[in-house]
Tab-separated table of C-alpha atoms and ligand atoms in Angstrom:
chain	number	residue	atom	x	y	z
U	1	MET	CA	-52.843	-14.305	0.587
U	2	THR	CA	-50.883	-11.283	-0.568
U	3	GLY	CA	-50.950	-9.099	-3.640
U	4	ARG	CA	-53.240	-6.466	-5.050
U	5	SER	CA	-56.811	-6.885	-3.911
U	6	LEU	CA	-59.716	-6.894	-6.352
U	7	SER	CA	-62.407	-4.967	-4.548
U	8	THR	CA	-65.996	-5.836	-5.406
U	9	ASN	CA	-67.103	-2.480	-4.089
U	10	GLN	CA	-66.481	-0.491	-7.283
U	11	ASP	CA	-68.503	1.712	-9.542
U	12	LEU	CA	-68.750	-0.266	-12.810
U	13	ASP	CA	-69.917	2.652	-14.891
U	14	PRO	CA	-70.000	2.179	-18.691
U	15	ALA	CA	-67.063	4.502	-19.393
U	16	ARG	CA	-64.823	2.599	-16.980
U	17	LEU	CA	-66.011	-0.770	-18.290
U	18	ARG	CA	-65.356	0.327	-21.889
U	19	GLU	CA	-61.868	1.446	-20.904
U	20	VAL	CA	-61.019	-1.826	-19.172
U	21	PHE	CA	-62.691	-4.055	-21.801
U	22	GLY	CA	-60.575	-2.149	-24.352
U	23	VAL	CA	-57.397	-3.545	-22.792
U	24	PHE	CA	-58.267	-6.821	-24.512
U	25	PRO	CA	-57.121	-6.589	-28.157
U	26	SER	CA	-59.386	-7.828	-30.899
U	27	GLY	CA	-59.754	-7.956	-34.639
U	28	VAL	CA	-62.577	-6.152	-36.390
U	29	VAL	CA	-65.111	-7.444	-38.897
U	30	ALA	CA	-67.643	-5.874	-41.206
U	31	VAL	CA	-71.053	-7.532	-41.018
U	32	ALA	CA	-73.022	-6.552	-44.090
U	33	ALA	CA	-75.723	-7.479	-46.555
U	34	GLU	CA	-77.820	-6.078	-49.334
U	35	VAL	CA	-81.318	-5.553	-47.999
U	36	ASP	CA	-83.957	-4.451	-50.517
U	37	GLY	CA	-81.063	-3.661	-52.891
U	38	VAL	CA	-79.344	-1.329	-50.422
U	39	PRO	CA	-76.008	-2.117	-48.688
U	40	VAL	CA	-76.466	-2.297	-44.905
U	41	GLY	CA	-73.853	-3.108	-42.290
U	42	LEU	CA	-71.603	-2.162	-39.426
U	43	ALA	CA	-68.142	-2.660	-37.965
U	44	ALA	CA	-67.877	-5.073	-35.020
U	45	SER	CA	-64.936	-5.923	-32.791
U	46	SER	CA	-66.969	-8.486	-30.834
U	47	PHE	CA	-66.500	-11.178	-33.489
U	48	THR	CA	-65.468	-14.616	-32.211
U	49	SER	CA	-65.210	-18.071	-33.702
U	50	VAL	CA	-67.535	-20.406	-31.798
U	51	SER	CA	-67.934	-23.910	-33.231
U	52	LEU	CA	-66.448	-26.131	-35.921
U	53	ASP	CA	-69.353	-28.581	-36.192
U	54	PRO	CA	-71.629	-26.968	-37.057
U	55	PRO	CA	-69.499	-24.034	-38.210
U	56	LEU	CA	-70.554	-21.065	-36.091
U	57	VAL	CA	-69.173	-17.612	-35.413
U	58	SER	CA	-70.654	-14.835	-33.296
U	59	PHE	CA	-70.671	-11.123	-32.752
U	60	SER	CA	-72.544	-8.898	-30.304
U	61	VAL	CA	-74.656	-6.013	-31.417
U	62	ALA	CA	-75.903	-3.209	-29.205
U	63	GLY	CA	-79.616	-3.252	-28.466
U	64	THR	CA	-79.623	0.400	-29.535
U	65	SER	CA	-78.309	-0.398	-33.036
U	66	LYS	CA	-80.447	1.214	-35.721
U	67	THR	CA	-78.833	-0.993	-38.351
U	68	TRP	CA	-79.394	-4.420	-36.827
U	69	PRO	CA	-83.218	-4.507	-37.190
U	70	THR	CA	-82.733	-4.021	-40.953
U	71	LEU	CA	-79.612	-6.161	-41.321
U	72	ARG	CA	-81.185	-9.139	-39.562
U	73	ARG	CA	-83.823	-9.258	-42.306
U	74	ALA	CA	-81.173	-10.199	-44.897
U	75	ARG	CA	-81.350	-13.749	-46.258
U	76	HIS	CA	-77.557	-14.123	-45.865
U	77	LEU	CA	-75.009	-11.998	-44.024
U	78	GLY	CA	-71.455	-11.375	-45.164
U	79	VAL	CA	-68.652	-11.165	-42.608
U	80	THR	CA	-65.286	-9.702	-43.618
U	81	ILE	CA	-62.253	-9.840	-41.343
U	82	LEU	CA	-60.671	-6.437	-41.856
U	83	ALA	CA	-57.021	-6.024	-42.814
U	84	ASP	CA	-54.586	-3.558	-41.241
U	85	HIS	CA	-55.090	-1.077	-44.084
U	86	HIS	CA	-58.813	-0.883	-43.232
U	87	ASP	CA	-58.587	1.564	-40.319
U	88	ARG	CA	-60.377	4.345	-42.210
U	89	ALA	CA	-62.823	1.886	-43.767
U	90	CYS	CA	-63.581	0.605	-40.283
U	91	ARG	CA	-64.439	4.055	-38.919
U	92	GLN	CA	-66.545	4.633	-42.031
U	93	LEU	CA	-68.396	1.357	-41.444
U	94	ALA	CA	-69.233	2.600	-37.959
U	95	GLY	CA	-70.148	6.111	-39.084
U	96	PRO	CA	-73.068	7.829	-40.820
U	97	VAL	CA	-75.292	5.190	-42.404
U	98	GLY	CA	-75.494	6.808	-45.860
U	99	HIS	CA	-71.708	6.718	-46.356
U	100	ARG	CA	-70.646	3.434	-44.750
U	101	PHE	CA	-69.754	1.774	-48.055
U	102	ASP	CA	-68.389	4.807	-49.945
U	103	GLY	CA	-65.345	3.874	-52.023
U	104	LEU	CA	-65.216	0.282	-50.773
U	105	GLN	CA	-64.830	-2.587	-53.232
U	106	LEU	CA	-67.678	-4.951	-52.470
U	107	THR	CA	-69.107	-8.228	-53.693
U	108	ALA	CA	-72.637	-9.442	-52.992
U	109	THR	CA	-73.757	-13.050	-53.316
U	110	GLU	CA	-77.103	-13.903	-54.887
U	111	ASP	CA	-78.436	-14.260	-51.349
U	112	GLY	CA	-77.292	-10.751	-50.456
U	113	ALA	CA	-74.219	-11.484	-48.307
U	114	LEU	CA	-71.978	-8.448	-48.761
U	115	THR	CA	-68.201	-8.579	-48.231
U	116	LEU	CA	-65.178	-6.365	-48.842
U	117	ASP	CA	-63.044	-7.659	-51.708
U	118	ASP	CA	-59.738	-6.917	-49.954
U	119	GLY	CA	-60.597	-8.437	-46.577
U	120	LEU	CA	-58.390	-10.967	-44.853
U	121	ALA	CA	-61.126	-13.600	-44.822
U	122	ARG	CA	-64.774	-13.633	-45.794
U	123	PHE	CA	-67.757	-15.660	-44.615
U	124	ASP	CA	-71.166	-16.232	-46.138
U	125	SER	CA	-73.543	-16.843	-43.229
U	126	THR	CA	-77.094	-16.968	-41.945
U	127	ILE	CA	-78.435	-16.218	-38.483
U	128	HIS	CA	-78.359	-19.388	-36.365
U	129	ASP	CA	-79.615	-17.797	-33.140
U	130	GLU	CA	-79.887	-14.507	-31.295
U	131	VAL	CA	-79.325	-14.454	-27.539
U	132	GLU	CA	-80.200	-11.417	-25.470
U	133	ALA	CA	-77.246	-10.485	-23.267
U	134	GLY	CA	-77.689	-7.366	-21.183
U	135	ASP	CA	-77.680	-4.304	-23.410
U	136	HIS	CA	-76.400	-6.368	-26.382
U	137	VAL	CA	-77.635	-9.271	-28.466
U	138	ILE	CA	-75.203	-12.117	-29.162
U	139	VAL	CA	-75.746	-13.118	-32.778
U	140	LEU	CA	-74.705	-16.652	-33.677
U	141	LEU	CA	-74.018	-17.031	-37.386
U	142	ARG	CA	-73.952	-20.309	-39.287
U	143	VAL	CA	-71.129	-20.267	-41.834
U	144	HIS	CA	-71.929	-21.573	-45.342
U	145	ALA	CA	-68.864	-20.533	-47.330
U	146	ILE	CA	-65.418	-19.158	-46.522
U	147	GLU	CA	-62.635	-17.462	-48.420
U	148	HIS	CA	-59.206	-16.744	-47.041
U	149	ALA	CA	-56.865	-14.318	-48.805
U	150	ASP	CA	-53.917	-14.544	-46.403
U	151	THR	CA	-52.088	-11.675	-48.075
U	152	SER	CA	-52.027	-9.087	-45.314
U	153	GLN	CA	-52.185	-8.606	-41.569
U	154	PRO	CA	-55.364	-8.170	-39.526
U	155	LEU	CA	-56.593	-4.831	-38.251
U	156	VAL	CA	-56.197	-4.810	-34.459
U	157	PHE	CA	-58.468	-2.744	-32.213
U	158	HIS	CA	-56.944	-1.949	-28.837
U	159	ARG	CA	-57.647	0.797	-26.280
U	160	SER	CA	-59.915	2.603	-28.791
U	161	GLY	CA	-57.123	2.727	-31.390
U	162	PHE	CA	-56.111	0.749	-34.455
U	163	GLY	CA	-52.862	-1.072	-35.038
U	164	SER	CA	-51.446	-4.180	-36.602
U	165	ILE	CA	-49.572	-7.229	-35.428
U	166	SER	CA	-45.847	-6.692	-35.791
U	167	ARG	CA	-44.649	-10.062	-34.587
U	168	ILE	CA	-46.195	-13.311	-33.401
U	169	ALA	CA	-43.574	-15.636	-32.018
Q	1	FMN	C1	-63.677	-0.641	-33.999
Q	1	FMN	C2	-65.171	-0.675	-33.799
Q	1	FMN	C3	-65.777	-1.802	-33.270
Q	1	FMN	C4	-67.158	-1.867	-33.072
Q	1	FMN	N1	-67.703	-3.003	-32.576
Q	1	FMN	C5	-69.033	-3.072	-32.369
Q	1	FMN	C6	-69.618	-4.264	-31.885
Q	1	FMN	O1	-68.950	-5.266	-31.652
Q	1	FMN	N2	-70.973	-4.279	-31.684
Q	1	FMN	C7	-71.743	-3.161	-31.948
Q	1	FMN	O2	-72.958	-3.239	-31.742
Q	1	FMN	N3	-71.202	-2.029	-32.438
Q	1	FMN	C8	-69.881	-1.960	-32.660
Q	1	FMN	N4	-69.328	-0.826	-33.177
Q	1	FMN	C9	-70.227	0.293	-33.532
Q	1	FMN	C10	-70.950	0.004	-34.870
Q	1	FMN	O3	-70.023	-0.173	-35.928
Q	1	FMN	C11	-71.905	1.154	-35.225
Q	1	FMN	O4	-71.242	2.366	-35.163
Q	1	FMN	C12	-73.054	1.164	-34.245
Q	1	FMN	O5	-73.767	-0.039	-34.385
Q	1	FMN	C13	-74.025	2.339	-34.460
Q	1	FMN	O6	-74.595	2.285	-35.718
Q	1	FMN	P1	-76.076	1.721	-35.960
Q	1	FMN	O7	-77.012	2.450	-35.040
Q	1	FMN	O8	-76.303	2.012	-37.405
Q	1	FMN	O9	-76.032	0.248	-35.646
Q	1	FMN	C14	-67.956	-0.751	-33.389
Q	1	FMN	C15	-67.360	0.405	-33.921
Q	1	FMN	C16	-65.975	0.448	-34.124
Q	1	FMN	C17	-65.346	1.681	-34.720
């Protein structure tokens, strides 16, 4: 066999892994809820659709997250697929906890699922399962309601930067 070899004898340090994982482009979601009357949430690029029947989606949250222990107490969780104009909102949603929702237009359901009004799509969900996976927890969410605006393009996260899709053939 010819070609470039893939050596198993490499140092898989976190910085290098983050760099290489970042080659894979993804969208970004906001996972949020009102807990004890206070908006709680974070930005996550690990969102994936999982199952149609039952309807399931997932995201992974770091075991070190200070937000997740509070957020997981919510009765329902809102998931918003961020649009390409949400780059600043996204950094804010990942930033200092007290300012994550500053200036954002939000709607909460009676069950506390919190979503951004101008997102590309929104889900009302509950936790279906949590699976420990290394230094993260894979959170499986059961979807109860969906809304799809379809008016703008998704925010794309790639190599630690934000962009948008210019053309899909
Ligand atoms: C573009 C982007 C994507 C992110 N994706 C994830 C993710 O998938 N999982 C995660 O745990 N944190 C992710 N984060 C970090 C969280 O938004 C947040 O900053 C982190 O959880 C620390 O805050 P906390 O301690 O309040 O949870 C992402 C941040 C950014 C800017």
